[in-house]
Amino acid sequence: DAKTTQPTSMDCAEGRAANLPCNHSTISGNEYVYWYRQIHSQGPQYIIHGLKNNETNEMASLIITEDRKSSTLILPHATLRDTAVYYCLCMIKAAGNKLTFGGGTRVLVKP
Amino acid sequence: NAGVTQTPKFRVLKTGQSMTLLCAQDMNHEYMYWYRQDPGMGLRLIHYSVGEGTTAKGEVPDGYNVSRLKKQNFLLGLESAAPSQTSVYFCASITGQGPLIFGPGTRLTVT
């Protein structure tokens, strides 16, 4: 699986959009970009994933660059409950892989 | 549909004691994973399984053993617990359609 690089931490104002970048320059053609978040000490929670096209669901939007070497997770209207550690992960769908996580981005939403 | 469950939720061990952590999933997932998370740190892969009867080493396998005798269960064993194994242990499972589903975690303290 491709190695991912994320900023260690970032702050965001409540009600504003939070843009979380992820670099995955070694991503292969059949690897998807997945985003998870971990609130406090709970188990990580799936947010969204994509291959090439931009994706949107009720939680967030995912923008993947045309060369697929980086992506951005967008939380459109951050709330205090979005304070969490966000992980970007590249993985092949339908395959048993050695799935490893990077350090993630610690996002603090401030009132 | 309970998803991924972990037993026990909390445990305190003395150095040298042994124990087994149980992960169970009722989603017929093929692949299962054990991660550990130390305070303030990211997730590290201990062992994983790509199917019943198969296991493989992750990033930090030393001091742990695993078994996947039944598809729905993935056991993590500590033969001789050490204080360095104090951590939160997360189990996760996935099938071809994704995404990775995590359990609630087991908080283990070794004194």
Coordinates of N, CA and C in Angstrom, one line a residue:
Chain A
D1 N 0.8 -1.2 0.0 CA 0.0 0.0 0.0 C 0.9 1.2 0.0
A2 N 0.4 2.3 -0.7 CA 1.1 3.5 -0.7 C 1.2 4.2 0.6
K3 N 2.4 4.8 0.9 CA 2.6 5.5 2.1 C 1.9 6.9 2.0
T4 N 1.3 7.3 3.1 CA 0.7 8.6 3.1 C 1.4 9.6 4.0
T5 N 1.3 10.8 3.7 CA 1.8 11.9 4.6 C 0.8 12.9 4.9
Q6 N 0.6 13.2 6.2 CA -0.4 14.2 6.6 C 0.2 15.2 7.6
P7 N -0.3 16.4 7.6 CA 0.2 17.3 8.7 C -0.1 16.8 10.0
T8 N 0.7 17.1 11.0 CA 0.5 16.5 12.3 C -0.8 17.1 13.0
S9 N -1.0 18.4 12.8 CA -2.1 18.9 13.5 C -2.6 20.2 12.7
M10 N -3.9 20.6 13.0 CA -4.4 21.8 12.5 C -5.6 22.2 13.3
D11 N -5.8 23.5 13.3 CA -7.0 24.1 14.0 C -8.0 24.6 13.0
C12 N -9.2 24.6 13.4 CA -10.3 25.1 12.5 C -11.3 25.8 13.3
A13 N -11.9 26.8 12.8 CA -13.0 27.6 13.5 C -14.3 26.9 13.3
E14 N -15.1 26.8 14.3 CA -16.4 26.2 14.2 C -17.2 26.9 13.2
G15 N -17.9 26.1 12.3 CA -18.8 26.7 11.3 C -18.0 26.9 10.0
R16 N -16.7 26.9 10.0 CA -16.0 27.1 8.8 C -15.6 25.7 8.2
A17 N -15.2 25.8 6.9 CA -14.8 24.5 6.3 C -13.4 24.1 6.8
A18 N -13.2 22.8 7.0 CA -11.9 22.3 7.3 C -11.3 21.5 6.1
N19 N -10.2 21.9 5.7 CA -9.5 21.2 4.5 C -8.3 20.4 5.0
L20 N -8.4 19.1 4.9 CA -7.3 18.3 5.4 C -6.6 17.6 4.3
P21 N -5.3 18.0 4.1 CA -4.5 17.4 3.0 C -3.9 16.1 3.3
C22 N -3.7 15.3 2.2 CA -2.9 14.0 2.3 C -2.1 13.8 1.1
N23 N -0.9 13.5 1.2 CA 0.0 13.2 0.1 C 0.2 11.7 0.0
H24 N 0.0 11.1 -1.2 CA 0.2 9.7 -1.5 C 0.8 9.6 -2.9
S25 N 2.0 10.0 -3.0 CA 2.7 10.1 -4.3 C 3.0 8.8 -4.9
T26 N 3.0 7.7 -4.1 CA 3.3 6.4 -4.7 C 2.1 5.5 -4.9
I27 N 0.9 6.1 -4.9 CA -0.3 5.4 -5.0 C -0.3 4.7 -6.3
S28 N -0.8 3.4 -6.3 CA -0.9 2.7 -7.6 C -2.3 2.8 -8.1
G29 N -2.4 2.4 -9.4 CA -3.7 2.6 -10.1 C -4.9 2.0 -9.5
N30 N -4.7 0.9 -8.8 CA -5.9 0.2 -8.2 C -6.1 0.5 -6.7
E31 N -5.4 1.4 -6.2 CA -5.6 1.8 -4.8 C -6.6 2.9 -4.6
Y32 N -7.4 2.7 -3.7 CA -8.4 3.8 -3.3 C -7.8 4.6 -2.2
V33 N -8.3 5.8 -2.1 CA -8.0 6.7 -1.0 C -9.1 6.6 0.0
Y34 N -8.9 6.2 1.3 CA -9.9 6.1 2.3 C -9.5 7.1 3.4
W35 N -10.6 7.7 4.0 CA -10.4 8.6 5.2 C -11.2 8.0 6.3
Y36 N -10.5 8.0 7.5 CA -11.2 7.6 8.8 C -10.9 8.7 9.8
R37 N -11.7 8.7 10.8 CA -11.4 9.6 11.9 C -11.6 8.8 13.3
Q38 N -10.8 9.3 14.3 CA -10.9 8.7 15.6 C -11.2 9.8 16.6
I39 N -12.3 9.7 17.2 CA -12.7 10.6 18.2 C -12.3 10.1 19.6
H40 N -11.5 10.9 20.3 CA -11.0 10.5 21.6 C -10.4 9.1 21.5
S41 N -10.8 8.2 22.3 CA -10.2 6.8 22.3 C -11.1 5.8 21.7
Q42 N -12.1 6.2 20.9 CA -13.0 5.3 20.3 C -12.3 4.6 19.1
G43 N -12.9 3.6 18.6 CA -12.4 2.9 17.4 C -12.6 3.9 16.2
P44 N -11.6 3.9 15.3 CA -11.7 4.7 14.1 C -13.0 4.5 13.3
Q45 N -13.5 5.5 12.7 CA -14.8 5.5 12.0 C -14.5 5.9 10.6
Y46 N -15.1 5.1 9.7 CA -15.0 5.4 8.2 C -15.7 6.7 7.9
I47 N -15.1 7.5 7.0 CA -15.7 8.8 6.6 C -16.1 8.7 5.1
I48 N -15.1 8.4 4.2 CA -15.4 8.5 2.8 C -14.2 7.8 2.1
H49 N -14.4 7.4 0.8 CA -13.3 6.9 0.0 C -13.6 7.2 -1.5
G50 N -12.5 7.2 -2.3 CA -12.6 7.5 -3.7 C -11.4 6.9 -4.5
L51 N -11.6 6.8 -5.8 CA -10.5 6.3 -6.6 C -10.0 7.4 -7.5
K52 N -10.8 8.0 -8.3 CA -10.3 9.1 -9.2 C -11.2 10.3 -9.0
N53 N -12.5 10.1 -9.0 CA -13.4 11.2 -9.0 C -13.6 11.8 -7.6
N54 N -14.0 13.0 -7.6 CA -14.4 13.6 -6.3 C -15.6 12.9 -5.8
E55 N -15.7 12.8 -4.5 CA -16.8 12.1 -3.8 C -17.4 13.0 -2.7
T56 N -18.7 12.8 -2.5 CA -19.3 13.6 -1.4 C -20.3 12.7 -0.7
N57 N -20.4 12.7 0.6 CA -21.5 12.1 1.3 C -21.9 13.0 2.4
E58 N -22.7 12.5 3.3 CA -23.3 13.3 4.3 C -22.3 13.9 5.3
M59 N -21.2 13.3 5.4 CA -20.2 13.7 6.4 C -19.1 14.6 5.8
A60 N -18.7 14.4 4.5 CA -17.6 15.1 4.0 C -17.5 15.0 2.5
S61 N -16.6 15.8 1.9 CA -16.2 15.7 0.5 C -14.8 15.3 0.4
L62 N -14.5 14.6 -0.7 CA -13.1 14.1 -1.0 C -12.7 14.6 -2.4
I63 N -11.6 15.4 -2.4 CA -11.1 15.9 -3.7 C -9.8 15.2 -3.9
I64 N -9.7 14.5 -5.1 CA -8.5 13.8 -5.5 C -7.9 14.5 -6.7
T65 N -6.6 14.8 -6.6 CA -6.0 15.5 -7.8 C -6.0 14.6 -9.0
E66 N -5.8 15.2 -10.1 CA -5.9 14.5 -11.4 C -4.8 13.4 -11.5
D67 N -3.6 13.7 -10.9 CA -2.5 12.7 -11.0 C -2.6 11.7 -9.8
R68 N -3.6 11.9 -8.9 CA -3.9 11.0 -7.8 C -2.8 11.0 -6.7
K69 N -1.9 11.9 -6.8 CA -0.8 11.9 -5.8 C -1.1 12.6 -4.5
S70 N -2.3 13.3 -4.5 CA -2.7 13.9 -3.2 C -4.2 14.0 -3.2
S71 N -4.7 14.2 -2.0 CA -6.2 14.4 -1.9 C -6.5 15.3 -0.7
T72 N -7.7 15.8 -0.7 CA -8.1 16.7 0.4 C -9.5 16.3 0.9
L73 N -9.6 16.1 2.2 CA -10.8 15.9 2.8 C -11.4 17.2 3.3
I74 N -12.7 17.4 2.9 CA -13.3 18.7 3.3 C -14.5 18.4 4.2
L75 N -14.4 19.0 5.4 CA -15.5 19.0 6.3 C -16.2 20.4 6.1
P76 N -17.4 20.4 5.5 CA -17.9 21.7 5.0 C -18.2 22.7 6.1
H77 N -18.8 22.3 7.2 CA -19.1 23.2 8.3 C -18.7 22.5 9.6
A78 N -17.5 22.7 10.0 CA -16.9 22.0 11.1 C -17.7 22.3 12.4
T79 N -17.9 21.3 13.2 CA -18.5 21.5 14.5 C -17.5 21.0 15.6
L80 N -17.8 21.3 16.8 CA -16.9 20.9 17.9 C -16.8 19.4 17.9
R81 N -17.8 18.7 17.5 CA -17.8 17.3 17.5 C -16.9 16.7 16.4
D82 N -16.4 17.5 15.5 CA -15.5 17.0 14.5 C -14.1 17.0 15.0
T83 N -13.8 17.5 16.2 CA -12.5 17.4 16.8 C -12.1 15.9 16.9
A84 N -11.0 15.6 16.3 CA -10.6 14.2 16.2 C -9.3 14.0 15.5
V85 N -8.8 12.8 15.4 CA -7.6 12.5 14.6 C -8.1 11.9 13.3
Y86 N -7.7 12.5 12.2 CA -8.1 12.1 10.9 C -7.0 11.3 10.1
Y87 N -7.3 10.1 9.7 CA -6.3 9.3 9.0 C -6.7 9.1 7.5
C88 N -5.6 9.3 6.7 CA -5.7 9.0 5.3 C -5.0 7.7 5.0
L89 N -5.7 6.8 4.2 CA -5.1 5.5 4.0 C -5.4 5.1 2.5
C90 N -4.3 4.5 1.9 CA -4.5 4.0 0.5 C -4.6 2.5 0.6
M91 N -5.6 1.9 -0.1 CA -5.7 0.5 0.0 C -6.4 0.0 -1.3
I92 N -6.1 -1.3 -1.6 CA -6.7 -1.9 -2.8 C -8.0 -2.5 -2.3
K93 N -9.1 -2.3 -3.0 CA -10.4 -2.8 -2.6 C -10.4 -4.3 -2.9
A94 N -11.1 -5.1 -2.1 CA -11.3 -6.5 -2.3 C -10.0 -7.2 -2.2
A95 N -9.1 -6.8 -1.3 CA -7.8 -7.5 -1.2 C -7.4 -7.5 0.2
G96 N -6.8 -8.6 0.7 CA -6.3 -8.6 2.0 C -4.9 -8.1 2.1
N97 N -4.8 -6.9 2.6 CA -3.5 -6.2 2.6 C -3.1 -6.0 4.0
K98 N -1.8 -5.7 4.1 CA -1.1 -5.3 5.3 C -1.5 -3.8 5.5
L99 N -2.6 -3.5 6.1 CA -3.1 -2.2 6.2 C -2.5 -1.4 7.4
T100 N -1.6 -0.5 7.1 CA -1.0 0.3 8.1 C -1.4 1.8 8.1
F101 N -1.5 2.4 9.2 CA -1.9 3.8 9.3 C -0.7 4.6 9.6
G102 N -0.8 5.9 9.1 CA 0.2 6.9 9.5 C -0.2 7.5 10.7
G103 N 0.4 8.6 11.0 CA 0.2 9.3 12.3 C -1.1 10.1 12.3
G104 N -1.7 10.4 11.1 CA -2.9 11.2 11.1 C -2.7 12.6 11.4
T105 N -3.8 13.4 11.2 CA -3.9 14.8 11.5 C -4.8 15.0 12.7
R106 N -4.3 15.7 13.7 CA -5.1 16.0 14.9 C -5.8 17.3 14.6
V107 N -7.1 17.3 14.5 CA -7.9 18.5 14.1 C -8.6 19.0 15.4
L108 N -8.4 20.2 15.7 CA -9.0 20.8 16.8 C -10.0 21.9 16.3
V109 N -11.3 21.7 16.5 CA -12.3 22.7 16.1 C -12.5 23.6 17.3
K110 N -12.3 24.9 17.0 CA -12.4 25.9 18.1 C -13.7 26.8 18.0
P111 N -14.3 27.1 19.1 CA -15.5 27.9 19.0 C -15.2 29.3 18.6
Chain B
N1 N -27.3 -7.4 13.8 CA -26.0 -7.2 13.3 C -25.1 -6.4 14.3
A2 N -24.3 -7.1 15.0 CA -23.5 -6.4 16.1 C -22.2 -5.7 15.5
G3 N -21.8 -6.1 14.3 CA -20.6 -5.5 13.7 C -19.4 -6.2 14.3
V4 N -18.4 -5.4 14.8 CA -17.2 -6.0 15.4 C -17.3 -5.8 16.9
T5 N -17.1 -6.9 17.6 CA -17.2 -6.8 19.1 C -15.8 -7.3 19.6
Q6 N -15.4 -6.8 20.8 CA -14.2 -7.2 21.4 C -14.4 -7.5 22.8
T7 N -13.8 -8.6 23.3 CA -13.9 -9.1 24.7 C -12.5 -9.3 25.2
P8 N -12.2 -8.9 26.4 CA -13.0 -8.0 27.3 C -12.8 -6.5 26.9
K9 N -13.5 -5.6 27.6 CA -13.3 -4.2 27.3 C -12.2 -3.6 28.1
F10 N -11.9 -4.1 29.3 CA -10.8 -3.7 30.1 C -10.2 -4.9 30.8
R11 N -8.9 -4.8 31.0 CA -8.2 -5.8 31.7 C -6.9 -5.3 32.3
V12 N -6.6 -5.7 33.5 CA -5.4 -5.4 34.2 C -4.6 -6.7 34.4
L13 N -3.4 -6.8 34.0 CA -2.6 -8.0 34.1 C -1.3 -7.7 34.9
K14 N -0.8 -8.7 35.5 CA 0.5 -8.5 36.1 C 1.6 -9.0 35.1
T15 N 2.8 -8.5 35.2 CA 3.9 -8.9 34.4 C 4.0 -10.4 34.4
G16 N 4.1 -11.0 33.2 CA 4.3 -12.5 33.1 C 3.0 -13.2 33.0
Q17 N 1.9 -12.6 33.2 CA 0.6 -13.3 33.1 C 0.3 -13.4 31.6
S18 N -0.6 -14.3 31.3 CA -1.1 -14.5 29.9 C -2.6 -14.2 29.7
M19 N -3.0 -13.8 28.5 CA -4.4 -13.6 28.3 C -4.7 -13.7 26.8
T20 N -5.9 -13.8 26.5 CA -6.4 -13.8 25.1 C -7.5 -12.8 24.9
L21 N -7.3 -12.0 23.9 CA -8.3 -11.0 23.5 C -9.1 -11.6 22.3
L22 N -10.4 -11.5 22.4 CA -11.3 -12.1 21.4 C -11.9 -11.0 20.5
C23 N -11.8 -11.1 19.2 CA -12.5 -10.3 18.3 C -13.5 -11.1 17.5
A24 N -14.7 -10.6 17.4 CA -15.7 -11.4 16.7 C -16.5 -10.4 15.8
Q25 N -16.8 -10.9 14.6 CA -17.5 -10.1 13.6 C -18.6 -11.0 13.0
D26 N -19.8 -10.4 12.8 CA -20.9 -11.1 12.2 C -21.3 -10.7 10.8
M27 N -20.3 -10.1 10.1 CA -20.6 -9.6 8.8 C -20.0 -10.4 7.7
N28 N -19.5 -11.6 8.0 CA -18.9 -12.5 7.1 C -17.7 -11.9 6.4
H29 N -17.0 -11.1 7.1 CA -15.8 -10.4 6.5 C -14.6 -11.4 6.4
E30 N -13.9 -11.3 5.3 CA -12.8 -12.2 5.0 C -11.6 -11.8 5.8
Y31 N -11.3 -10.5 5.9 CA -10.0 -10.1 6.4 C -10.2 -9.4 7.8
M32 N -9.3 -9.8 8.7 CA -9.3 -9.2 10.1 C -8.0 -8.7 10.5
Y33 N -8.0 -7.7 11.4 CA -6.7 -7.1 11.8 C -6.7 -6.8 13.3
W34 N -5.5 -6.8 13.9 CA -5.3 -6.4 15.3 C -4.3 -5.2 15.2
Y35 N -4.8 -4.1 15.9 CA -3.9 -2.9 16.0 C -3.7 -2.6 17.5
R36 N -2.6 -2.0 17.8 CA -2.5 -1.4 19.2 C -2.3 0.1 19.0
Q37 N -2.7 0.8 20.1 CA -2.6 2.2 20.1 C -2.1 2.7 21.4
D38 N -0.9 3.2 21.5 CA -0.4 3.7 22.8 C -0.9 5.1 22.9
P39 N -0.9 5.6 24.2 CA -1.4 7.0 24.4 C -0.8 8.0 23.5
G40 N -1.6 8.8 22.9 CA -1.2 9.9 22.0 C -0.5 9.5 20.7
M41 N -0.6 8.2 20.4 CA 0.1 7.7 19.2 C -0.9 7.2 18.2
G42 N -0.4 6.8 17.1 CA -1.3 6.3 16.0 C -1.5 4.8 16.2
L43 N -2.2 4.2 15.2 CA -2.4 2.8 15.2 C -1.3 2.0 14.6
R44 N -0.9 0.9 15.2 CA 0.2 0.1 14.7 C -0.4 -1.3 14.5
L45 N -0.1 -1.9 13.4 CA -0.6 -3.2 13.0 C 0.2 -4.3 13.7
I46 N -0.5 -5.2 14.4 CA 0.2 -6.3 15.1 C 0.2 -7.5 14.2
H47 N -0.9 -8.0 13.9 CA -1.1 -9.2 13.1 C -2.4 -9.0 12.2
Y48 N -2.5 -9.8 11.2 CA -3.7 -9.7 10.4 C -4.0 -11.1 9.8
S49 N -5.2 -11.2 9.2 CA -5.6 -12.5 8.6 C -6.4 -12.3 7.4
V50 N -6.0 -13.0 6.3 CA -6.7 -12.8 5.1 C -7.7 -13.9 4.8
G51 N -7.9 -14.7 5.8 CA -8.9 -15.8 5.7 C -8.8 -16.8 6.8
E52 N -9.9 -17.6 7.0 CA -9.9 -18.6 8.0 C -8.6 -19.5 7.9
G53 N -8.0 -19.7 9.0 CA -6.8 -20.5 9.0 C -5.5 -19.9 8.6
T54 N -5.5 -18.6 8.3 CA -4.3 -17.9 7.9 C -4.1 -16.7 8.7
T55 N -2.8 -16.4 9.0 CA -2.4 -15.2 9.8 C -1.1 -14.7 9.2
A56 N -0.8 -13.5 9.4 CA 0.4 -12.8 8.9 C 0.9 -11.8 9.9
K57 N 2.2 -11.5 9.9 CA 2.7 -10.5 10.8 C 2.5 -9.1 10.3
G58 N 2.3 -8.2 11.2 CA 2.2 -6.8 10.9 C 3.5 -6.0 11.2
E59 N 3.3 -4.8 11.7 CA 4.5 -4.0 12.0 C 5.1 -4.3 13.3
V60 N 4.3 -4.7 14.3 CA 4.8 -4.9 15.7 C 4.3 -6.3 16.2
P61 N 4.7 -7.4 15.7 CA 4.2 -8.7 16.1 C 4.8 -9.4 17.3
D62 N 6.0 -8.9 17.7 CA 6.7 -9.5 18.8 C 6.0 -9.5 20.1
G63 N 5.9 -10.7 20.7 CA 5.2 -10.8 22.0 C 3.7 -11.1 21.9
Y64 N 3.3 -11.3 20.7 CA 1.9 -11.6 20.4 C 1.8 -12.8 19.5
N65 N 0.7 -13.6 19.7 CA 0.3 -14.7 18.8 C -1.1 -14.5 18.5
V66 N -1.5 -15.1 17.3 CA -2.9 -14.9 16.8 C -3.4 -16.3 16.3
S67 N -4.7 -16.4 16.2 CA -5.3 -17.6 15.6 C -6.6 -17.2 15.0
R68 N -6.9 -17.8 13.8 CA -8.2 -17.6 13.1 C -8.8 -18.9 12.7
L69 N -9.2 -19.6 13.7 CA -9.8 -21.0 13.5 C -11.1 -20.9 12.9
K70 N -11.9 -19.9 13.2 CA -13.2 -19.7 12.6 C -13.2 -18.3 11.9
K71 N -13.9 -18.2 10.8 CA -13.9 -17.0 10.0 C -14.3 -15.8 10.8
Q72 N -15.3 -16.0 11.7 CA -15.8 -14.9 12.4 C -15.0 -14.4 13.6
N73 N -14.0 -15.2 14.0 CA -13.2 -14.9 15.2 C -11.8 -14.7 14.9
F74 N -11.2 -13.7 15.6 CA -9.7 -13.5 15.5 C -9.2 -13.3 16.9
L75 N -8.3 -14.2 17.3 CA -7.9 -14.2 18.7 C -6.4 -13.6 18.8
L76 N -6.2 -12.8 19.8 CA -4.9 -12.2 20.0 C -4.4 -12.6 21.4
G77 N -3.3 -13.3 21.4 CA -2.8 -13.9 22.7 C -1.5 -13.2 23.1
L78 N -1.4 -12.9 24.4 CA -0.2 -12.5 25.0 C 0.3 -13.6 25.9
E79 N 1.4 -14.2 25.6 CA 1.9 -15.4 26.4 C 2.5 -15.0 27.7
S80 N 3.2 -13.9 27.7 CA 3.9 -13.4 29.0 C 3.9 -11.9 28.9
A81 N 2.8 -11.3 29.5 CA 2.6 -9.9 29.4 C 3.7 -9.0 30.0
A82 N 4.0 -7.9 29.3 CA 5.1 -7.0 29.8 C 4.5 -5.6 29.9
P83 N 5.0 -4.7 30.8 CA 4.4 -3.4 30.9 C 4.4 -2.6 29.5
S84 N 5.3 -2.9 28.6 CA 5.4 -2.3 27.3 C 4.2 -2.6 26.4
Q85 N 3.4 -3.6 26.9 CA 2.2 -4.0 26.1 C 1.0 -3.3 26.7
T86 N 1.1 -2.4 27.6 CA 0.0 -1.6 28.1 C -0.4 -0.7 26.9
S87 N -1.7 -0.8 26.5 CA -2.1 -0.2 25.3 C -3.6 -0.4 25.1
V88 N -4.2 0.3 24.1 CA -5.5 0.0 23.7 C -5.4 -0.8 22.4
Y89 N -6.1 -2.0 22.4 CA -6.1 -2.9 21.3 C -7.4 -2.8 20.5
F90 N -7.2 -2.6 19.2 CA -8.4 -2.5 18.3 C -8.4 -3.6 17.3
C91 N -9.5 -4.2 17.1 CA -9.7 -5.2 16.1 C -10.5 -4.5 15.0
A92 N -10.2 -5.0 13.7 CA -11.0 -4.4 12.6 C -11.2 -5.6 11.6
S93 N -12.2 -5.4 10.8 CA -12.5 -6.4 9.7 C -12.9 -5.7 8.5
I94 N -12.8 -6.4 7.4 CA -13.2 -5.8 6.1 C -13.5 -6.9 5.1
T95 N -14.3 -6.5 4.1 CA -14.6 -7.5 3.1 C -14.4 -6.7 1.7
G96 N -14.6 -7.4 0.7 CA -14.3 -6.8 -0.6 C -14.8 -5.5 -0.9
Q97 N -16.0 -5.2 -0.3 CA -16.7 -3.9 -0.6 C -16.2 -2.8 0.3
G98 N -15.4 -3.1 1.3 CA -14.9 -2.2 2.3 C -16.0 -1.5 3.0
P99 N -15.9 -0.5 3.8 CA -14.6 -0.1 4.4 C -14.2 -0.9 5.6
L100 N -13.1 -0.5 6.2 CA -12.6 -1.2 7.4 C -13.5 -0.8 8.6
I101 N -14.0 -1.8 9.3 CA -14.9 -1.6 10.4 C -14.1 -2.0 11.7
F102 N -14.1 -1.0 12.6 CA -13.4 -1.2 13.9 C -14.3 -1.6 15.0
G103 N -13.7 -2.4 16.0 CA -14.4 -2.7 17.2 C -14.1 -1.5 18.2
P104 N -14.7 -1.6 19.4 CA -14.7 -0.5 20.4 C -13.3 -0.5 21.1
G105 N -12.5 -1.5 21.0 CA -11.2 -1.5 21.7 C -11.2 -2.3 23.0
T106 N -10.1 -2.7 23.4 CA -9.8 -3.3 24.7 C -8.7 -2.6 25.3
R107 N -8.9 -2.1 26.5 CA -7.9 -1.3 27.3 C -7.2 -2.2 28.2
L108 N -5.9 -2.4 27.9 CA -5.1 -3.4 28.7 C -4.0 -2.6 29.5
T109 N -3.9 -2.9 30.7 CA -2.8 -2.4 31.6 C -2.0 -3.5 32.1
V110 N -0.7 -3.5 32.0 CA 0.2 -4.5 32.5 C 1.0 -3.8 33.6
T111 N 0.9 -4.3 34.8 CA 1.6 -3.7 35.9 C 2.9 -4.5 36.3

